[in-house]
C-alpha positions as a printed Julia matrix, in Angstrom:
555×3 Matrix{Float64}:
 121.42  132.19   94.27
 123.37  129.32   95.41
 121.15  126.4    96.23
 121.25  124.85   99.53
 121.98  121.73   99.04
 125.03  122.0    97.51
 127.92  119.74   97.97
 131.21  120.28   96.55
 132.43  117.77   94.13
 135.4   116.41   96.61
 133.14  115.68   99.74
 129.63  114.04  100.18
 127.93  115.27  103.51
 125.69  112.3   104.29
 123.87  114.22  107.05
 123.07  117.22  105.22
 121.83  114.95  102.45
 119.62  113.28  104.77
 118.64  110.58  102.62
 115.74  107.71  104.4
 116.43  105.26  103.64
 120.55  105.14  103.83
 121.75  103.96  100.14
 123.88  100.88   99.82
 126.33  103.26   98.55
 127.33  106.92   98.13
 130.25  108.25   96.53
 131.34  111.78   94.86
 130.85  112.36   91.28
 133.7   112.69   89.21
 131.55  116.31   87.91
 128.67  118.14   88.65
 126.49  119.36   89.9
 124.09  119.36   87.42
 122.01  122.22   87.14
 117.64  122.07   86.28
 116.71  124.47   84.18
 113.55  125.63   81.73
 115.8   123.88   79.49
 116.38  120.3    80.75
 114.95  117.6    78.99
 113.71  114.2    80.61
 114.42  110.93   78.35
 112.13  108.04   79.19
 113.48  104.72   77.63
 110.7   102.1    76.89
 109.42  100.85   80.07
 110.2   104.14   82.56
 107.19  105.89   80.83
 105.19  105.95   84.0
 108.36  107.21   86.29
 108.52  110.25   83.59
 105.05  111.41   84.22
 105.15  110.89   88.01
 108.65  113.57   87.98
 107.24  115.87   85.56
 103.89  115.89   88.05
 106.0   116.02   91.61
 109.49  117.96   90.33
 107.31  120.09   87.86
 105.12  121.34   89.91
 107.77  122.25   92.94
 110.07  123.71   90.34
 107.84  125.05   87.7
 109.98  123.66   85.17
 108.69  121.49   81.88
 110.91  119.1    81.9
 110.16  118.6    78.23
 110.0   114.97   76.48
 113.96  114.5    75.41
 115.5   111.9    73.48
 119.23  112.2    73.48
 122.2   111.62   76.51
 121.55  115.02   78.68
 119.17  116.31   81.09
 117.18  113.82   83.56
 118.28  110.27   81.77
 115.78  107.17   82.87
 117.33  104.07   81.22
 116.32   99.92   82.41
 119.0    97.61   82.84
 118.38   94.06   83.02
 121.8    93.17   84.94
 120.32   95.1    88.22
 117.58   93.32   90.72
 113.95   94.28   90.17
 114.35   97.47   92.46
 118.19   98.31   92.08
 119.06  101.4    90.96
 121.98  103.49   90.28
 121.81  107.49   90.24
 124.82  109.14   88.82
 125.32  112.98   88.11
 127.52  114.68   85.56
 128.07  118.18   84.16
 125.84  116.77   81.03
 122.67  114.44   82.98
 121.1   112.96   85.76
 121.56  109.43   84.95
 119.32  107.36   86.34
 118.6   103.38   85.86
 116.98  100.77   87.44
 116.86   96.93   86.9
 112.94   97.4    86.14
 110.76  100.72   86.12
 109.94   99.82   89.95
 113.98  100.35   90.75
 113.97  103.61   88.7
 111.01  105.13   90.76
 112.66  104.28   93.63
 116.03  106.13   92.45
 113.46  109.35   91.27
 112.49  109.26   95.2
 116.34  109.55   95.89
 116.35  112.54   93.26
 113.55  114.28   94.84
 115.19  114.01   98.13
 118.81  115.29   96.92
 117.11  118.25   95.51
 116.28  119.38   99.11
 113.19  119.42  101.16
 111.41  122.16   99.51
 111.28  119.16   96.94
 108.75  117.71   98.71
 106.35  120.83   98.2
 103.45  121.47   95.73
 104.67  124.99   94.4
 107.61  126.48   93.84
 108.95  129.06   97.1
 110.08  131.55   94.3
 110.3   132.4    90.98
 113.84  132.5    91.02
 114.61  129.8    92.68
 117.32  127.43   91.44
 117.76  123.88   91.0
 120.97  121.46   91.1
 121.49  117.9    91.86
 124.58  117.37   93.94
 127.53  115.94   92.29
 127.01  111.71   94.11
 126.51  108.61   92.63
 124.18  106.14   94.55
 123.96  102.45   94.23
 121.5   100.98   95.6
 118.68   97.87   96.06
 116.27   96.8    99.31
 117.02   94.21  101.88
 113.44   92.62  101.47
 110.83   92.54   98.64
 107.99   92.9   100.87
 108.7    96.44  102.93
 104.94   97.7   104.53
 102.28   99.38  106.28
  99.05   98.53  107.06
  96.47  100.57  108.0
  92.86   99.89  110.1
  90.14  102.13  108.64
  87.61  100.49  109.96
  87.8   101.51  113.82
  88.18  104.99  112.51
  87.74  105.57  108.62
  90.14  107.07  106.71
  88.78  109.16  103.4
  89.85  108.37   99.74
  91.63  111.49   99.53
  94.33  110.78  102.68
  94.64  106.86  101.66
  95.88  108.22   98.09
  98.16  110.67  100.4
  99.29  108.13  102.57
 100.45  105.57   98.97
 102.67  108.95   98.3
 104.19  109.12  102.37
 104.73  105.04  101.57
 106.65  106.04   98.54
 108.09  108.83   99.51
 110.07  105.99  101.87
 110.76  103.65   99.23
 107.98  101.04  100.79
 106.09   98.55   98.71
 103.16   97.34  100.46
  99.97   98.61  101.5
  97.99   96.52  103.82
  94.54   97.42  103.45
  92.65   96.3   106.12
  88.98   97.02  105.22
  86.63   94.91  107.46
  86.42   94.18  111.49
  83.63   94.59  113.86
  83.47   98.54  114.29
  82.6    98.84  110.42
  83.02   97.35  106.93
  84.22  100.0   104.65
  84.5    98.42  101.14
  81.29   98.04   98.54
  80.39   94.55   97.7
  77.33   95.22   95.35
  76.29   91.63   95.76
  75.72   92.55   99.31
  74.37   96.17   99.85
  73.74   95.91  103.24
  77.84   95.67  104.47
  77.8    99.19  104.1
  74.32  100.51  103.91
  74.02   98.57  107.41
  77.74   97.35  108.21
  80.05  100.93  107.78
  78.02  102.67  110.39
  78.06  102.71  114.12
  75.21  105.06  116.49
  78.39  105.95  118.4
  82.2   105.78  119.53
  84.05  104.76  122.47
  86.95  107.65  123.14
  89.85  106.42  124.26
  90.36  102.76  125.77
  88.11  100.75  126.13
  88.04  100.79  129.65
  87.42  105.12  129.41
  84.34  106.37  130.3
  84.29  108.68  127.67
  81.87  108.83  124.6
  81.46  110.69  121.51
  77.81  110.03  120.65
  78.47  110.96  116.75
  76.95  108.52  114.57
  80.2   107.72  112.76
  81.13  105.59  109.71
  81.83  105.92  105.8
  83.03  103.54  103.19
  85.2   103.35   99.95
  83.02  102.71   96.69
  84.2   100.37   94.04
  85.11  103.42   92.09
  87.13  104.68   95.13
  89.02  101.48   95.51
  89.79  101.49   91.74
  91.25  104.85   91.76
  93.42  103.67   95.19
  94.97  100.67   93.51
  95.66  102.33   90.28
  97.49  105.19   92.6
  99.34  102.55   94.33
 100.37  100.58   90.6
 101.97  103.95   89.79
 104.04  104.09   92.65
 104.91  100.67   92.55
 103.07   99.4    95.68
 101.36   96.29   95.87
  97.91   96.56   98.06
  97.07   93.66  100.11
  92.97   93.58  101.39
  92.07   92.73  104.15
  88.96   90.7   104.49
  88.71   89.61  108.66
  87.44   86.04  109.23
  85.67   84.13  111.0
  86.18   86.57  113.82
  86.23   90.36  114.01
  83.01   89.98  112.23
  80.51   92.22  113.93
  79.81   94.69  111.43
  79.05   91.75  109.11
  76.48   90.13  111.25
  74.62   92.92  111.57
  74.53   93.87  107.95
  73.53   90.13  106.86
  72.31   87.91  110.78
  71.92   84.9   109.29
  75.94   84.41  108.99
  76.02   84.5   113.13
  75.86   81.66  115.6
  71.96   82.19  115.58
  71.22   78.97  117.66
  73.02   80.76  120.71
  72.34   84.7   120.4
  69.53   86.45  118.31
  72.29   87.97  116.0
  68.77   90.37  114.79
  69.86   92.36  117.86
  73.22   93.17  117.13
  74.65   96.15  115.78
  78.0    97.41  114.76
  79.88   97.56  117.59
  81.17  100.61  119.57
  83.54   99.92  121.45
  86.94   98.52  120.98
  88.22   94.67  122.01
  87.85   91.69  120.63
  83.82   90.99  120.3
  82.49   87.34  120.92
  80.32   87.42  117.77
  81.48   85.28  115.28
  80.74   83.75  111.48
  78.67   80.83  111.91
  80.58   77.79  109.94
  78.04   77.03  107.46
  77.91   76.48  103.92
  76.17   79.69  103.42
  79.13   81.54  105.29
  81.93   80.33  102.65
  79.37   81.2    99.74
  78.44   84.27  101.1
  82.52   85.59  101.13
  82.9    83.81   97.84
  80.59   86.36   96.62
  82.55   88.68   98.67
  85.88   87.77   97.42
  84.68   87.43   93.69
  83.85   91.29   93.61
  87.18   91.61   95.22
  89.36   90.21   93.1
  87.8    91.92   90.23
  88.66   95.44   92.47
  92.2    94.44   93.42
  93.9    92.73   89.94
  96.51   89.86   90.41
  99.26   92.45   89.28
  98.78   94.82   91.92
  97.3    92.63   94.59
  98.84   88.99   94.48
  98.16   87.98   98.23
  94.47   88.81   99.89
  94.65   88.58  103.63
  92.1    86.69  105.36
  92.42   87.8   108.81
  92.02   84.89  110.95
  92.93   86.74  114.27
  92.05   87.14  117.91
  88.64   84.67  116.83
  86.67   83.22  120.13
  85.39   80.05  120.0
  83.23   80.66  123.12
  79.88   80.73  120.57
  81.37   77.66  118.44
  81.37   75.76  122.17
  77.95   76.51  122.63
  76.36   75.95  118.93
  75.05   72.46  118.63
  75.04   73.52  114.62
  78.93   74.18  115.34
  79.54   71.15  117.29
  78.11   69.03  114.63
  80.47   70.77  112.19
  83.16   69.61  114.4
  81.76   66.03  113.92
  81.07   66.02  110.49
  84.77   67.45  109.34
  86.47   65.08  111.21
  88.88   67.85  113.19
  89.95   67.7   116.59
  88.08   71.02  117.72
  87.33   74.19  117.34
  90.44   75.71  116.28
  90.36   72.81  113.64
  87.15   74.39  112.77
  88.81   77.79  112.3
  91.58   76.44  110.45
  88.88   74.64  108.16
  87.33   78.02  107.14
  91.22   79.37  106.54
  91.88   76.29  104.45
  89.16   76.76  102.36
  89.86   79.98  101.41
  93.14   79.23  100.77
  92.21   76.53   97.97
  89.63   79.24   96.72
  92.26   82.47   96.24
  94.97   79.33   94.8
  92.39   78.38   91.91
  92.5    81.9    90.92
  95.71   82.53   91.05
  96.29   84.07   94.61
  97.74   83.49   97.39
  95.79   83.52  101.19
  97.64   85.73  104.25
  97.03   85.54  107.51
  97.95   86.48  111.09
  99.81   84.18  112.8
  96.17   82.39  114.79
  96.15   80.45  111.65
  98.58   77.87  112.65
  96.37   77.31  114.96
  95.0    74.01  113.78
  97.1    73.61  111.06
  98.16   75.92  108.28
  97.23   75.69  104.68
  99.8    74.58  102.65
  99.83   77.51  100.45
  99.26   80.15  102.99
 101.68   83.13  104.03
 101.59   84.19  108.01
 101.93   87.86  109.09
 103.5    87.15  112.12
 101.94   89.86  115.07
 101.76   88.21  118.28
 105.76   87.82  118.32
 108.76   86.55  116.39
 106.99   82.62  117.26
 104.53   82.23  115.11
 107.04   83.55  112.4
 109.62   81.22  113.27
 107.65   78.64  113.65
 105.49   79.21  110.17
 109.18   79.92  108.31
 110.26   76.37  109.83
 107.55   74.53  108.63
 108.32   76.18  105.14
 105.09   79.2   104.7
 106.34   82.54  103.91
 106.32   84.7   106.81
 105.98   88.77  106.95
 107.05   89.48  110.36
 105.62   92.67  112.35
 105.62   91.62  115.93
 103.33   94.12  118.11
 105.7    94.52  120.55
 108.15   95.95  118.02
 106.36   97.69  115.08
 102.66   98.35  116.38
 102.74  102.42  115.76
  99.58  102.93  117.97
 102.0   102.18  121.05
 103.52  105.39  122.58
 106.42  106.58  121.69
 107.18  108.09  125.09
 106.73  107.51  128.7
 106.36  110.78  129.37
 102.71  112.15  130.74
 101.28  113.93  127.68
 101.29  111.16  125.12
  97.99  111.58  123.41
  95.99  108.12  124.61
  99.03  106.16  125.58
  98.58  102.83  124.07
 101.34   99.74  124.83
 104.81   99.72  125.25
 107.48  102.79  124.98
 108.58  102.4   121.12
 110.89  105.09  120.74
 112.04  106.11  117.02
 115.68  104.54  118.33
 113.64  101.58  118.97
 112.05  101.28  115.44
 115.6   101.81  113.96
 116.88   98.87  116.1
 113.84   96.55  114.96
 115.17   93.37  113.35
 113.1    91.46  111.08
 115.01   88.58  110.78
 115.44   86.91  114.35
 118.5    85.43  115.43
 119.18   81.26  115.66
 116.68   81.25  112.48
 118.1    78.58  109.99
 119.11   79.83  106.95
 116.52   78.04  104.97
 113.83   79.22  107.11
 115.44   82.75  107.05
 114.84   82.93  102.9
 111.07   82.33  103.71
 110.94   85.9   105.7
 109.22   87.82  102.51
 110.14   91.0   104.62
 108.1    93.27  107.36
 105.67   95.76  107.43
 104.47   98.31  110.38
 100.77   98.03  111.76
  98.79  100.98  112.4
  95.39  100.27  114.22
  93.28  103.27  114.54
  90.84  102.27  117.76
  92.28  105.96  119.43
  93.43  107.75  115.89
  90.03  109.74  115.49
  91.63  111.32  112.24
  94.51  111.8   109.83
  96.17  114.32  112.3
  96.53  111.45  115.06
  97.48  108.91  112.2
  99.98  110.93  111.23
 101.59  111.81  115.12
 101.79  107.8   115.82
 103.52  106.94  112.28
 105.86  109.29  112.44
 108.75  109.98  112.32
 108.59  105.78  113.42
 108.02  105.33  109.89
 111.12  106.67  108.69
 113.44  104.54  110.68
 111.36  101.44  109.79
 111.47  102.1   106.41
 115.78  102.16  106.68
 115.43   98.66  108.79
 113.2    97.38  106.0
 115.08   98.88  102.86
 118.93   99.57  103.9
 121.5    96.8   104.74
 121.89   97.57  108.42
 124.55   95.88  111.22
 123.03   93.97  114.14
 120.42   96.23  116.16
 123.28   97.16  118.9
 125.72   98.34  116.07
 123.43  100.43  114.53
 124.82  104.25  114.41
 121.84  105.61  115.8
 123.23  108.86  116.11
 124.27  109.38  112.38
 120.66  108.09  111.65
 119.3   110.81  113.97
 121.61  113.69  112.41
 119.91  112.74  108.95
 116.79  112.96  110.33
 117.22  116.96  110.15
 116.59  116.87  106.97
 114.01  114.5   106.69
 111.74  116.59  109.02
 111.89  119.31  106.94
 110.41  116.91  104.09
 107.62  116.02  107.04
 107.3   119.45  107.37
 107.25  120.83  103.56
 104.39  117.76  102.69
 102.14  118.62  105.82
 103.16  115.08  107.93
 101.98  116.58  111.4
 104.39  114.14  112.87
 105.5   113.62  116.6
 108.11  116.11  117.48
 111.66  115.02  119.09
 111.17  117.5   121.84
 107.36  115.66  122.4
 103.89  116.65  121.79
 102.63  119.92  120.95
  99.88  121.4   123.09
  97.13  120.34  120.18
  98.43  116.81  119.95
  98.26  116.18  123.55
  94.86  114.61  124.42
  94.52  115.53  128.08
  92.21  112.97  130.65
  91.72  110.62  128.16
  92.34  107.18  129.09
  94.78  105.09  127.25
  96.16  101.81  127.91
  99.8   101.95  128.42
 102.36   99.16  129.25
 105.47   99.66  131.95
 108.8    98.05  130.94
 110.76   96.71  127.73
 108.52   94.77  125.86
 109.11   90.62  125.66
 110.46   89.06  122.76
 108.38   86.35  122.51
């Protein structure tokens, strides 16, 4: 049996290849291809240990080969090399090995998801098609190392909660595309889904709502399910050890002062309680931005110092170097009203109270930088000036960016306008709950991180990008999985691949490549939008969404 993806030794065909992201190089082998067999060893050198046991697990199980422990120059061939960057790697196939080394154990993992790919999509399955199926990697050699250093996704699972089981999945689709970050964004006002044993209540109380608004907001429709859930510590061990073995970094989430329903409810005393009776509240239903806020109290910063303590412990410095800290879309409507917040004002000495806000951001800041991390935020929390050691994930625009990477903060860009995967990806009329602008996949592969007239100084402070995936109308993994992709692919070339300027981009051969990378959708279950539009079971029919006419602004 000949295999597939076969590629004679004179040629490389890029588009039948398909590889996502597009390599910095690709050339033809001198020999090859190199066959897998029951036979074929796998040689770890000190370091790649971890890579080893994630291809025997993936290319084992597909193939149904050992791919016994080797020590000598043939067969699969991992190897470190200090000369390359941290994720560099360079896969080269002879008649005698799959060579493949990386400048640490990060860049060879990221060369075994090239492997896995030139082996063909049914690569990307759990069990092998046929017993008689053969193996070969095509005769190429690839060189190749990312753009940025900080290439990522985050996802919401508090609007609609996520279990362990698809997070874990979803650290495999990250890797799968060679990204590096998982935001983890774990509280806001629809439910707090991470146990803080110090506080029982955040999830006995705080992770469950009596009911769910379907669709926008502004729909009339309900689904009257009590709905909720939550990741023990246990579960949120077992996520970030996942993610360490695929070289991710996770990033939590912890949303303050605002987006803090779910908290109030759980614990009252940390609301504005001399202007509502916070006893009343519950976890909210609906989707928005809700007026309930943390109170600015002493008690507030040592209740989340609890918070974060147990947090830290969860999410080591290795894995998990910045912790986000929210800081978004917080009204100071109750902070206007509270005397208690107005002598605050008074007593700090700030202008208002968005110097109020920026005091709890601060202090937090000074907290995670005693123990050795480093505060993110969204871009609000320039808003009264930024801490000196905080990072800005930059969502309203390419402003708040620019002007954070200016002033000298590190900046992850991931506009809204550009990389928000709950907007539609068509105009047409059976978009499943049509959320925000058209965002086409040509649109996510002409995304630019880096925006233009940025000086070059500034420009060194953009740590990279990542794509935002709010879940207020993705009910389950299904509708996760029809906004992300295929978006994510071509995000995850703009993020990894050296590209030309968004108008020189070769769409097209991007597109042709795609071929083959929905085939890998297909073969690991992605239930992905389809270039021809929705099928009949992804359509959501009378459901109001919320969506936007025109090109978005770049703002």
């Amino acid at each position: 049996m000949t295999p597939a993806n076969s590629v004679p030794p004179d040629t490389v065909d890029t588009a039948a290849l398909g590889l996502i992201p597009a390599p910095r190089t690709l050339t033809p082998a001198a020999a090859g291809p190199y066959p897998l067999g029951p036979e074929t060893p796998l040689s770890a050198a000190p370091g790649t240990e971890g890579v080893a046991r994630w291809l025997r697990t993936t290319l084992g199980a597909v193939t149904g080969l050992p791919l016994a422990e080797g020590a000598g120059d043939r067969g699969i061939v991992l190897t470190l090399d200090e000369e390359l960057a941290p994720e560099a790697y360079r896969l080269a196939v002879d008649t005698d090995a799959v060579r493949l080394t990386g400048g640490t154990a990060a860049g060879v993992f990221r060369g075994a998801q090239t492997l896995r790919q030139l082996l063909g999509p049914d690569a990307f399955r759990r069990a092998p098609l046929a017993a008689d199926r053969t193996w070969e990697v095509p005769p190429v050699v690839v060189e190749d190392e990312p753009r940025f250093g900080w290439r990522g996704m985050m996802l919401d699972v508090s609007r609609h909660f996520l279990p362990k089981d698809d997070v874990l999945r979803y650290l495999d689709l990250l890797a799968a595309h060679k990204l590096n970050v998982f935001h983890f964004h774990l509280t806001d006002d629809q439910g707090w889904r991470i146990e803080i044993k110090r506080y029982p209540r955040l999830t006995e109380v705080g992770s469950w709502r009596s009911r769910t608004k379907y669709g926008h907001r502004a729909s009339e429709l309900w689904d009257e399910t009590p709905y909720g859930g939550f990741y023990t510590q246990d579960d949120i061990r077992e996520i970030v050890a996942y993610a360490a073995e695929r070289h991710i970094r996770v990033v939590p989430e912890i949303d303050i002062p605002g987006h803090s329903q779910a908290t109030i409810t759980a614990y009252p005393e940390l609301g504005n309680t001399d202007v509502v009776d916070t006893t009343t509240l519950s976890v909210w239903d609906n989707w928005g931005v809700s007026p309930n806020v943390l109170a600015p109290t002493e008690n507030t910063l040592r209740f989340f110092e609890g918070v974060l303590e147990e947090v830290l412990e969860l999410f080591p410095a290795e894995t998990s170097p910045f912790v986000h800290m929210g800081g978004d879309e917080c009204p100071k409507d109750q902070w206007k009203e509270s005397p208690l917040a107005q002598a605050r004002i008074a007593e700090l000495g700030v202008k208002d109270e968005d110097g109020l806000q920026s005091w709890f951001i601060r202090h937090f800041d000074a907290w995670l930088t005693e123990r050795g991390r480093r505060l993110i935020g969204w871009d609000e929390i320039l808003e009264g000036g930024l801490a000196e050691g905080a990072a800005v994930s930059s969502w309203r625009g390419y402003g708040g960016g620019i002007a954070a990477a200016e002033a000298g903060h590190d900046v992850v860009m991931c506009p809204e306008q550009q990389v928000y995967l709950d907007h539609r990806q068509d105009g047409g009329p059976d978009e499943p709950m049509p959320i925000g602008y058209v965002r086409s996949l040509e649109d996510a592969y002409r995304f630019e991180p880096v925006p233009p007239g940025l000086s070059e100084e500034a420009a060194r402070h953009i740590l990279g990008t990542q794509a935002n995936v709010w879940t207020e109308v993705m009910q389950n993994r299904a509708r996760v999985d029809y906004q992300v992709f295929p978006r994510l692919a071509a995000f995850a070339e703009v993020a990894w691949s050296a590209l030309p300027a968004p108008a020189e981009r070769d769409f097209a051969a991007f597109d042709a490549r795609m071929t083959a990378h929905y085939a890998r959708l297909d073969a690991l279950g992605v239930d992905y939008r389809p270039p021809a539009g929705p099928y009949p079971r992804q359509q959501r029919p009378g459901v109001l969404g919320f969506p936007r006419e025109g090109a978005p602004p770049v703002v």
